[in-house]
């Protein structure tokens, strides 16, 4: 079986860019420090590549150590003199809402830049990424006015002799490092709680996808944030990112990316005992019980893996379907995969785009080949899609006849590849679902409410979805068990991650 759309040839030529995008791409590569666009200390740049065509379409700065130091110094000064944390919470909230309004008004611009830079369809970026980014800022803006300590009665001291309480204080200068799969959304998910808490920021987008973070800088200046509160630098992870992580004037690191780099960052941050939150990889199970409506669950399972071409940390990359319905589920996923056939990111008909880079394309195809070598059978897709004009298109792929020893079953592929397995009972599938070093998300499809709750409690992951997948809401904490991360983002816990707690004990 192959995706049905492959029967007809798809034109994967990238479409023309808007004048606004062309103008943005033609800008001189610069960094955003102290609310100003500044030159790098050296002339090094990184290419901006459009993965829909493989063409180089612009340049951004590859920040030097001196650039990083300059950005950190700006954030440090802005934090230490209280120009942001010292504002009334209402004033902080108002500026954040202004940023959200500006971003919302520019949805189309941001969606196009994201499509050009990352390869995701412009329609998806406009419907998912930009509104998601806006809601992160709006939700956290409200928290600026709800950060409270508490009065606590001491345990060993009689009442009235002392007055003691806790204060919640911003943690300080935050280095925030984000990945390439949801560049704008991740950037806003990171800056929003830090801003609400009163922290200052140096943000670095991934080297593959810097455009929307740079465009966001324009809006940050326009919204009225004091200088130095948000600084945005572009550059390589192993140089600029590493410098941020090790910098003595940085108080907290917030990172989203691979488990491998997350572990490295955690080790590097220890020398100066920085606060660290890490949102890392996953290999999320999707469990389909025999009582489901397959016409609903199978497209749900397809969307769980093929949305964003599988480049999602919570992608449902391990499908477990009950033995009695396994073949029908695979048939249903195969049919639904046609919807996710990759097209150029500015094609209005696209629901999925190319992978972000040649490196990722090679990596994903390498996994598919390894799966085949190890004995897996290809039920759907199984390789690259035709793209004579260039670009990194991989067809939605379903592998069956797999076993738990295969790399395709154990490792995060970060592409449109799902491995499908059969199961017989609840305990067996719970055990198999947990047989991974990751624990980020899980999907359960059943009409039986008892089964839903039982399985939700058995699966070790930061989020469990019932009869849906990858529904992310800014009010709900998000993070990982096991090697999928440390700490939680979003919700009340998301703001707590940017606060210190101080106890004050006063003898009366
Ligand atoms: P992926 O595997 O998804 O490409 P990475 O974990 O390599 O993701 O990268 C995610 C982010 O981490 C990017 O912004 C990248 O620049 C940054 N990064 C990579 N290596 C380091 C490092 N050694 N120190 C700090 N940041 C890094």
Coordinates of C-alpha atoms and ligand atoms in Angstrom, one line a residue:
X1 CA 0.0 0.0 0.0
X2 CA 1.1 3.5 -0.7
X3 CA -0.5 6.8 0.1
X4 CA -3.3 7.2 -2.4
X5 CA -2.2 10.6 -3.5
X6 CA 1.0 9.1 -4.9
X7 CA -1.1 7.6 -7.7
X8 CA -1.5 11.1 -9.1
X9 CA 1.6 13.1 -9.4
X10 CA 1.9 16.0 -6.9
X11 CA 3.7 19.2 -8.0
X12 CA 6.0 19.8 -5.1
X13 CA 7.6 23.0 -6.5
X14 CA 7.6 25.7 -3.8
X15 CA 5.2 28.6 -4.4
X16 CA 6.2 32.3 -4.7
X17 CA 6.9 34.2 -1.5
X18 CA 4.9 37.3 -0.6
X19 CA 6.6 40.7 -0.9
X20 CA 6.6 41.0 3.0
X21 CA 8.5 37.7 3.3
X22 CA 11.0 38.7 0.6
X23 CA 11.6 41.9 2.3
X24 CA 12.1 40.2 5.7
X25 CA 14.5 37.7 4.1
X26 CA 16.6 40.5 2.6
X27 CA 17.2 42.1 6.0
X28 CA 20.8 42.4 7.2
X29 CA 21.6 39.6 9.6
X30 CA 21.6 41.1 13.1
X31 CA 20.9 40.3 16.7
X32 CA 18.2 41.8 19.0
X33 CA 19.8 43.1 22.1
X34 CA 18.5 45.8 24.4
X35 CA 15.6 46.4 22.1
X36 CA 17.9 47.3 19.2
X37 CA 19.1 45.5 16.1
X38 CA 22.9 45.1 16.5
X39 CA 25.7 43.7 14.4
X40 CA 27.5 40.6 15.5
X41 CA 31.1 41.0 16.8
X42 CA 32.2 38.8 13.8
X43 CA 30.8 38.3 10.4
X44 CA 29.8 34.7 10.6
X45 CA 26.3 33.8 9.4
X46 CA 24.1 30.7 9.0
X47 CA 22.1 30.0 5.9
X48 CA 18.3 30.0 6.0
X49 CA 17.1 27.1 3.8
X50 CA 13.6 26.5 2.6
X51 CA 13.1 22.7 3.0
X52 CA 10.4 22.7 0.5
X53 CA 13.0 23.4 -2.3
X54 CA 16.3 22.9 -0.6
X55 CA 17.3 26.4 -1.7
X56 CA 19.1 29.0 0.5
X57 CA 16.9 32.0 0.9
X58 CA 18.6 34.1 3.5
X59 CA 21.1 34.4 6.2
X60 CA 21.1 34.9 10.0
X61 CA 23.9 35.7 12.4
X62 CA 25.9 32.8 13.9
X63 CA 26.4 34.5 17.3
X64 CA 29.9 34.6 18.7
X65 CA 30.8 34.2 22.4
X66 CA 31.1 38.0 22.6
X67 CA 27.6 38.3 21.2
X68 CA 26.2 35.9 23.8
X69 CA 28.0 37.8 26.5
X70 CA 26.5 41.1 25.3
X71 CA 23.0 39.7 25.3
X72 CA 23.4 38.2 28.8
X73 CA 24.9 41.5 30.1
X74 CA 21.8 43.3 28.7
X75 CA 19.4 40.8 30.4
X76 CA 21.4 40.9 33.6
X77 CA 21.3 44.7 33.8
X78 CA 17.6 44.7 33.0
X79 CA 17.0 42.2 35.7
X80 CA 19.2 43.7 38.4
X81 CA 17.7 47.3 38.2
X82 CA 14.2 46.0 38.4
X83 CA 13.0 47.7 35.3
X84 CA 10.7 44.8 34.6
X85 CA 10.2 42.9 37.8
X86 CA 9.7 46.2 39.6
X87 CA 6.7 47.2 37.4
X88 CA 3.2 46.7 38.8
X89 CA 1.9 43.3 37.8
X90 CA -0.8 45.0 35.9
X91 CA 1.7 46.9 33.8
X92 CA 3.6 43.6 32.9
X93 CA 0.3 42.0 32.1
X94 CA -0.7 44.8 29.8
X95 CA 2.5 44.8 27.8
X96 CA 2.3 41.0 27.4
X97 CA -1.3 41.4 26.1
X98 CA -0.1 44.0 23.7
X99 CA 2.5 41.5 22.4
X100 CA -0.2 38.9 22.0
X101 CA -2.4 41.3 20.1
X102 CA 0.4 42.3 17.7
X103 CA 1.3 38.7 17.1
X104 CA -2.3 37.8 16.4
X105 CA -2.7 40.7 14.0
X106 CA 0.4 39.4 12.1
X107 CA -0.7 35.8 11.9
X108 CA -0.4 35.6 8.2
X109 CA 3.1 37.0 8.1
X110 CA 4.3 34.6 10.8
X111 CA 2.6 31.6 9.3
X112 CA 4.4 32.3 6.0
X113 CA 7.8 32.7 7.6
X114 CA 7.3 29.5 9.6
X115 CA 6.3 27.7 6.4
X116 CA 9.4 28.9 4.5
X117 CA 11.8 28.2 7.3
X118 CA 10.5 25.0 8.8
X119 CA 8.6 23.4 5.9
X120 CA 5.3 23.0 7.7
X121 CA 2.2 24.0 5.7
X122 CA 1.4 27.7 6.0
X123 CA -2.2 26.7 6.7
X124 CA -1.1 24.6 9.7
X125 CA 1.2 27.3 11.0
X126 CA -1.7 29.8 10.8
X127 CA -4.1 27.5 12.4
X128 CA -1.9 25.8 15.1
X129 CA 1.5 27.5 15.6
X130 CA 0.6 31.2 15.7
X131 CA -2.7 30.9 17.7
X132 CA -0.9 28.5 20.1
X133 CA 1.8 31.1 20.6
X134 CA -0.7 33.8 21.2
X135 CA -2.6 31.8 23.8
X136 CA 0.7 31.0 25.7
X137 CA 1.3 34.8 26.1
X138 CA -2.3 35.6 27.0
X139 CA -2.6 32.8 29.6
X140 CA 0.7 33.7 31.2
X141 CA -0.1 37.4 31.2
X142 CA -2.8 36.7 33.7
X143 CA -0.4 35.0 36.0
X144 CA 1.7 38.2 36.4
X145 CA -0.9 39.4 38.9
X146 CA -1.4 36.1 40.7
X147 CA 2.0 35.4 42.1
X148 CA 1.7 35.2 45.9
X149 CA 3.6 33.8 48.8
X150 CA 1.8 32.7 52.0
X151 CA 1.8 33.4 55.7
X152 CA 3.0 30.3 57.5
X153 CA 2.6 29.5 61.2
X154 CA 5.9 28.1 62.5
X155 CA 5.8 24.5 63.9
X156 CA 8.3 24.9 66.8
X157 CA 7.5 28.5 67.9
X158 CA 4.4 29.6 69.8
X159 CA 1.9 31.7 67.9
X160 CA 2.5 35.4 68.0
X161 CA 6.2 35.4 68.8
X162 CA 7.2 35.4 65.1
X163 CA 5.7 36.5 61.8
X164 CA 6.8 34.3 58.9
X165 CA 5.8 34.2 55.3
X166 CA 7.1 33.2 51.9
X167 CA 7.8 35.5 49.0
X168 CA 7.8 34.4 45.4
X169 CA 10.6 36.1 43.4
X170 CA 11.6 35.9 39.8
X171 CA 14.5 33.5 39.3
X172 CA 16.6 36.0 37.3
X173 CA 18.2 35.9 33.9
X174 CA 16.8 33.0 31.8
X175 CA 18.6 31.4 28.9
X176 CA 15.9 29.8 26.7
X177 CA 16.9 27.4 23.9
X178 CA 14.2 26.1 21.6
X179 CA 14.1 23.5 18.7
X180 CA 13.0 23.7 15.1
X181 CA 9.7 21.8 15.0
X182 CA 7.4 24.6 16.4
X183 CA 9.8 27.6 16.4
X184 CA 7.4 30.5 17.2
X185 CA 5.2 28.4 19.5
X186 CA 8.2 27.1 21.5
X187 CA 9.7 30.6 21.7
X188 CA 6.4 32.0 23.1
X189 CA 5.9 29.1 25.4
X190 CA 9.3 29.8 26.8
X191 CA 9.2 33.6 27.1
X192 CA 5.6 33.9 28.4
X193 CA 6.0 32.4 31.9
X194 CA 9.4 34.1 32.4
X195 CA 8.0 37.5 31.5
X196 CA 5.0 37.0 33.8
X197 CA 7.3 36.0 36.7
X198 CA 9.4 39.2 36.1
X199 CA 12.5 37.4 34.7
X200 CA 14.6 38.7 31.8
X201 CA 15.6 36.6 28.8
X202 CA 18.1 35.6 26.3
X203 CA 16.3 33.4 23.7
X204 CA 18.0 31.3 21.0
X205 CA 16.0 29.6 18.3
X206 CA 17.3 26.6 16.6
X207 CA 19.9 27.2 13.8
X208 CA 17.5 25.7 11.2
X209 CA 14.6 28.0 12.1
X210 CA 15.4 31.5 13.3
X211 CA 13.0 33.6 11.2
X212 CA 9.9 33.8 13.4
X213 CA 11.9 34.5 16.6
X214 CA 13.6 37.4 14.8
X215 CA 10.3 38.7 13.5
X216 CA 8.9 38.4 17.1
X217 CA 11.7 40.7 18.2
X218 CA 10.1 43.5 16.1
X219 CA 6.9 43.1 18.1
X220 CA 8.7 42.9 21.4
X221 CA 10.1 46.4 20.8
X222 CA 6.7 47.6 19.6
X223 CA 4.8 46.2 22.5
X224 CA 6.8 48.3 24.9
X225 CA 8.9 45.9 26.9
X226 CA 11.8 47.8 28.5
X227 CA 15.2 47.4 26.8
X228 CA 17.1 44.2 27.7
X229 CA 14.0 42.3 29.0
X230 CA 13.9 40.0 25.9
X231 CA 17.1 39.6 23.9
X232 CA 17.0 37.3 20.8
X233 CA 20.2 35.8 19.4
X234 CA 20.7 33.3 16.6
X235 CA 23.4 30.8 16.3
X236 CA 24.7 27.3 16.6
X237 CA 23.8 25.2 19.6
X238 CA 27.3 23.8 20.3
X239 CA 28.8 27.4 20.3
X240 CA 26.2 30.1 21.2
X241 CA 23.9 27.7 23.0
X242 CA 26.7 26.2 25.0
X243 CA 27.9 29.7 26.0
X244 CA 24.5 30.5 27.2
X245 CA 24.3 27.3 29.3
X246 CA 27.7 27.9 30.9
X247 CA 27.4 31.6 31.4
X248 CA 27.9 32.6 35.1
X249 CA 25.3 35.5 34.8
X250 CA 22.5 33.2 33.7
X251 CA 20.3 31.9 36.5
X252 CA 18.0 29.4 34.7
X253 CA 18.1 27.3 31.5
X254 CA 14.9 26.3 29.8
X255 CA 15.5 23.9 27.0
X256 CA 13.3 22.0 24.5
X257 CA 15.1 19.6 22.2
X258 CA 16.7 16.2 22.0
X259 CA 17.3 14.0 25.0
X260 CA 20.9 13.8 24.0
X261 CA 21.5 17.5 24.1
X262 CA 19.2 17.9 27.2
X263 CA 21.5 15.5 29.1
X264 CA 24.5 17.5 28.0
X265 CA 22.9 20.8 29.0
X266 CA 21.9 19.4 32.4
X267 CA 25.5 18.4 33.0
X268 CA 26.9 21.7 31.9
X269 CA 24.4 23.7 34.0
X270 CA 25.4 21.9 37.1
X271 CA 28.8 23.7 37.4
X272 CA 27.0 27.0 38.3
X273 CA 24.0 25.2 39.8
X274 CA 21.5 26.8 37.5
X275 CA 17.8 26.1 37.6
X276 CA 17.0 23.8 34.7
X277 CA 13.8 22.7 33.0
X278 CA 14.1 20.3 30.1
X279 CA 11.4 19.1 27.6
X280 CA 13.0 16.3 25.6
X281 CA 12.2 13.4 23.3
X282 CA 9.5 10.9 23.2
X283 CA 8.3 7.6 21.7
X284 CA 4.6 8.0 22.6
X285 CA 2.3 5.0 22.5
X286 CA -1.2 5.1 20.9
X287 CA -3.3 2.3 22.3
X288 CA -6.5 1.2 20.4
X289 CA -8.9 -1.0 22.3
X290 CA -11.3 -3.4 20.5
X291 CA -14.4 -1.4 21.3
X292 CA -13.6 1.7 19.3
X293 CA -15.2 3.0 16.2
X294 CA -12.3 2.3 13.8
X295 CA -13.5 5.0 11.3
X296 CA -12.7 7.5 14.0
X297 CA -9.7 5.9 15.8
X298 CA -7.7 5.0 12.7
X299 CA -7.6 8.6 11.3
X300 CA -6.9 9.7 14.9
X301 CA -3.9 7.4 15.1
X302 CA -2.7 8.6 11.6
X303 CA -2.9 12.3 12.7
X304 CA -1.1 11.4 16.0
X305 CA 2.0 10.4 14.0
X306 CA 1.8 12.3 10.6
X307 CA 0.9 15.8 11.9
X308 CA 3.9 18.1 11.4
X309 CA 5.4 15.2 9.4
X310 CA 6.0 13.4 12.7
X311 CA 8.4 16.1 13.9
X312 CA 6.6 16.3 17.2
X313 CA 8.0 15.3 20.6
X314 CA 4.6 13.8 21.4
X315 CA 4.1 12.1 18.1
X316 CA 2.2 8.8 18.5
X317 CA 5.1 6.8 17.0
X318 CA 4.2 3.4 18.5
X319 CA 0.8 2.2 17.6
X320 CA -0.7 -0.7 19.6
X321 CA -3.9 -2.1 18.1
X322 CA -5.9 -4.9 19.7
X323 CA -5.3 -8.2 17.8
X324 CA -9.0 -8.5 16.9
X325 CA -9.0 -5.2 15.0
X326 CA -5.3 -4.8 14.0
X327 CA -5.8 -5.3 10.3
X328 CA -8.7 -2.9 10.0
X329 CA -6.8 -0.3 12.0
X330 CA -3.8 -0.6 9.7
X331 CA -6.2 -0.3 6.7
X332 CA -7.7 2.8 8.2
X333 CA -4.4 4.4 8.9
X334 CA -3.3 3.6 5.3
X335 CA -6.4 5.4 4.0
X336 CA -5.9 8.4 6.3
X337 CA -2.3 8.7 5.4
X338 CA -3.3 10.1 2.0
X339 CA -4.4 13.3 3.8
X340 CA -0.9 13.7 5.2
X341 CA 1.0 13.2 1.9
X342 CA 3.7 15.9 1.9
X343 CA 3.5 19.0 -0.3
X344 CA 5.4 22.2 -0.6
X345 CA 4.7 24.4 2.5
X346 CA 3.1 27.3 0.6
X347 CA 0.8 24.9 -1.4
X348 CA -2.7 25.8 -0.1
X349 CA -3.6 22.1 -0.3
X350 CA -0.8 20.9 2.0
X351 CA -1.6 19.3 5.3
X352 CA 2.0 18.1 5.7
X353 CA 5.3 19.5 4.4
X354 CA 8.8 18.3 3.9
X355 CA 11.1 17.4 6.8
X356 CA 13.1 20.4 8.1
X357 CA 16.5 19.6 6.6
X358 CA 18.6 17.2 4.6
X359 CA 20.1 16.0 7.9
X360 CA 16.6 15.1 9.2
X361 CA 15.6 13.6 5.8
X362 CA 18.7 11.3 5.8
X363 CA 18.1 10.3 9.4
X364 CA 14.5 9.4 8.9
X365 CA 15.2 7.4 5.7
X366 CA 18.0 5.7 7.5
X367 CA 15.6 4.6 10.2
X368 CA 13.2 3.2 7.6
X369 CA 16.0 1.3 6.0
X370 CA 17.2 0.0 9.4
X371 CA 13.7 -1.2 10.1
X372 CA 13.5 -3.1 6.8
X373 CA 16.9 -4.6 7.4
X374 CA 15.8 -5.7 10.9
X375 CA 12.8 -7.5 9.4
X376 CA 10.0 -5.0 9.5
X377 CA 7.5 -4.9 6.7
X378 CA 6.3 -1.7 5.1
X379 CA 2.5 -1.5 5.2
X380 CA 2.3 2.1 4.0
X381 CA 4.8 4.5 2.4
X382 CA 8.4 3.5 3.2
X383 CA 10.5 6.2 1.6
X384 CA 11.0 9.6 0.0
X385 CA 8.3 11.3 -2.1
X386 CA 9.0 12.5 -5.6
X387 CA 10.3 16.0 -5.7
X388 CA 12.3 16.8 -8.9
X389 CA 12.7 20.4 -7.8
X390 CA 14.4 19.5 -4.6
X391 CA 13.2 19.4 -1.0
X392 CA 13.0 16.8 1.8
X393 CA 9.8 15.0 1.4
X394 CA 9.1 11.6 3.1
X395 CA 5.9 9.7 2.7
X396 CA 3.8 8.7 5.7
X397 CA 5.1 5.3 6.6
X398 CA 3.7 2.5 8.7
X399 CA 5.9 -0.4 9.7
X400 CA 4.5 -3.7 10.9
X401 CA 6.1 -7.1 11.9
X402 CA 8.3 -5.2 14.3
X403 CA 9.7 -6.3 17.7
X404 CA 10.8 -4.4 20.7
X405 CA 14.5 -4.8 19.9
X406 CA 14.4 -2.9 16.7
X407 CA 15.8 0.7 16.6
X408 CA 12.6 1.8 14.9
X409 CA 10.7 0.7 17.9
X410 CA 13.1 1.9 20.6
X411 CA 14.5 5.2 19.3
X412 CA 12.8 8.6 18.5
X413 CA 12.7 8.9 14.7
X414 CA 11.1 12.4 14.6
X415 CA 9.6 11.8 11.2
X416 CA 6.4 10.4 9.7
X417 CA 7.1 6.8 10.7
X418 CA 4.9 4.7 13.0
X419 CA 5.6 1.1 14.2
X420 CA 2.4 -0.9 14.7
X421 CA 2.1 -3.9 17.1
X422 CA -0.7 -6.2 18.2
X423 CA -1.8 -6.8 21.8
X424 CA -4.3 -9.0 23.7
X425 CA -5.0 -7.5 27.1
X426 CA -4.7 -4.3 29.2
X427 CA -1.8 -5.4 31.4
X428 CA 0.2 -6.6 28.4
X429 CA -0.3 -3.3 26.5
X430 CA 0.5 -1.2 29.5
X431 CA 3.8 -3.0 30.0
X432 CA 4.6 -2.7 26.3
X433 CA 3.7 1.0 26.3
X434 CA 6.0 1.6 29.3
X435 CA 8.9 -0.4 27.7
X436 CA 10.8 2.7 26.7
X437 CA 13.2 5.2 28.2
X438 CA 10.8 8.0 27.3
X439 CA 7.6 9.2 29.0
X440 CA 6.2 12.3 27.3
X441 CA 2.7 11.5 26.0
X442 CA 0.3 8.6 25.3
X443 CA -3.0 8.2 23.5
X444 CA -5.7 5.8 24.5
X445 CA -8.7 5.1 22.3
X446 CA -11.7 3.3 23.9
X447 CA -15.4 3.9 24.6
X448 CA -15.1 2.1 28.0
X449 CA -14.5 4.8 30.7
X450 CA -13.2 2.2 33.2
X451 CA -10.5 1.0 30.7
X452 CA -9.6 4.6 29.9
X453 CA -8.9 5.5 33.5
X454 CA -7.2 2.3 34.3
X455 CA -4.8 2.6 31.4
X456 CA -4.3 6.3 32.0
X457 CA -3.0 5.6 35.5
X458 CA -0.8 2.7 34.3
X459 CA 1.1 4.5 31.6
X460 CA 4.1 6.4 32.7
X461 CA 4.0 9.7 30.8
X462 CA 3.5 13.4 31.5
X463 CA 0.3 13.6 29.5
X464 CA -2.3 11.0 28.5
X465 CA -4.9 11.7 25.8
X466 CA -8.2 9.9 25.6
X467 CA -9.8 9.6 22.2
X468 CA -7.6 12.3 20.9
X469 CA -3.9 13.0 20.6
X470 CA -1.5 16.0 21.0
X471 CA -4.2 18.3 22.4
X472 CA -2.0 20.9 24.1
X473 CA -3.6 23.6 26.2
X474 CA -1.6 26.2 28.0
X475 CA -3.6 25.8 31.2
X476 CA -2.4 22.1 31.6
X477 CA 1.1 21.3 32.8
X478 CA 3.3 19.7 30.1
X479 CA 6.5 17.7 30.6
X480 CA 8.0 14.3 30.7
X481 CA 8.6 11.3 32.9
X482 CA 11.9 9.4 32.7
X483 CA 14.3 10.6 30.0
X484 CA 11.6 12.9 28.4
X485 CA 12.5 15.7 30.7
X486 CA 12.7 17.6 34.0
X487 CA 10.0 19.9 35.3
X488 CA 6.7 21.1 33.8
X489 CA 5.8 23.9 31.5
X490 CA 2.4 25.6 31.1
X491 CA -0.3 26.0 33.8
X492 CA 0.5 27.0 37.4
X493 CA 3.5 24.8 37.4
X494 CA 4.8 26.6 34.4
X495 CA 5.0 29.9 36.2
X496 CA 6.4 28.2 39.4
X497 CA 9.4 27.1 37.3
X498 CA 10.4 30.8 36.9
X499 CA 10.1 31.6 40.6
X500 CA 12.3 31.3 43.7
X501 CA 10.6 30.8 47.1
X502 CA 12.0 32.9 49.9
X503 CA 11.1 32.3 53.6
X504 CA 11.0 35.4 55.8
X505 CA 11.0 34.8 59.6
X506 CA 10.7 37.8 61.8
X507 CA 10.8 37.9 65.6
X508 CA 8.2 40.2 66.9
Ligands
LIG1 P1 17.2 18.4 17.4 O1 17.8 17.1 17.6 O2 15.8 18.5 17.5 O3 17.9 19.1 16.2 P2 18.8 19.6 19.4 O4 18.6 19.1 20.7 O5 20.1 19.3 18.7 O6 17.5 19.3 18.6 O7 18.7 21.2 19.4 C1 17.7 21.9 20.0 C2 18.2 23.3 20.4 O8 19.4 23.1 21.2 C3 18.7 24.1 19.2 O9 18.3 25.5 19.5 C4 20.2 23.9 19.3 O10 20.9 25.1 18.7 C5 20.5 23.8 20.8 N1 21.7 23.1 21.1 C6 22.3 22.1 20.5 N2 23.4 21.7 21.1 C7 23.6 22.5 22.2 C8 24.5 22.6 23.2 N3 25.6 21.8 23.3 N4 24.3 23.6 24.2 C9 23.2 24.4 24.2 N5 22.3 24.3 23.2 C10 22.4 23.4 22.2

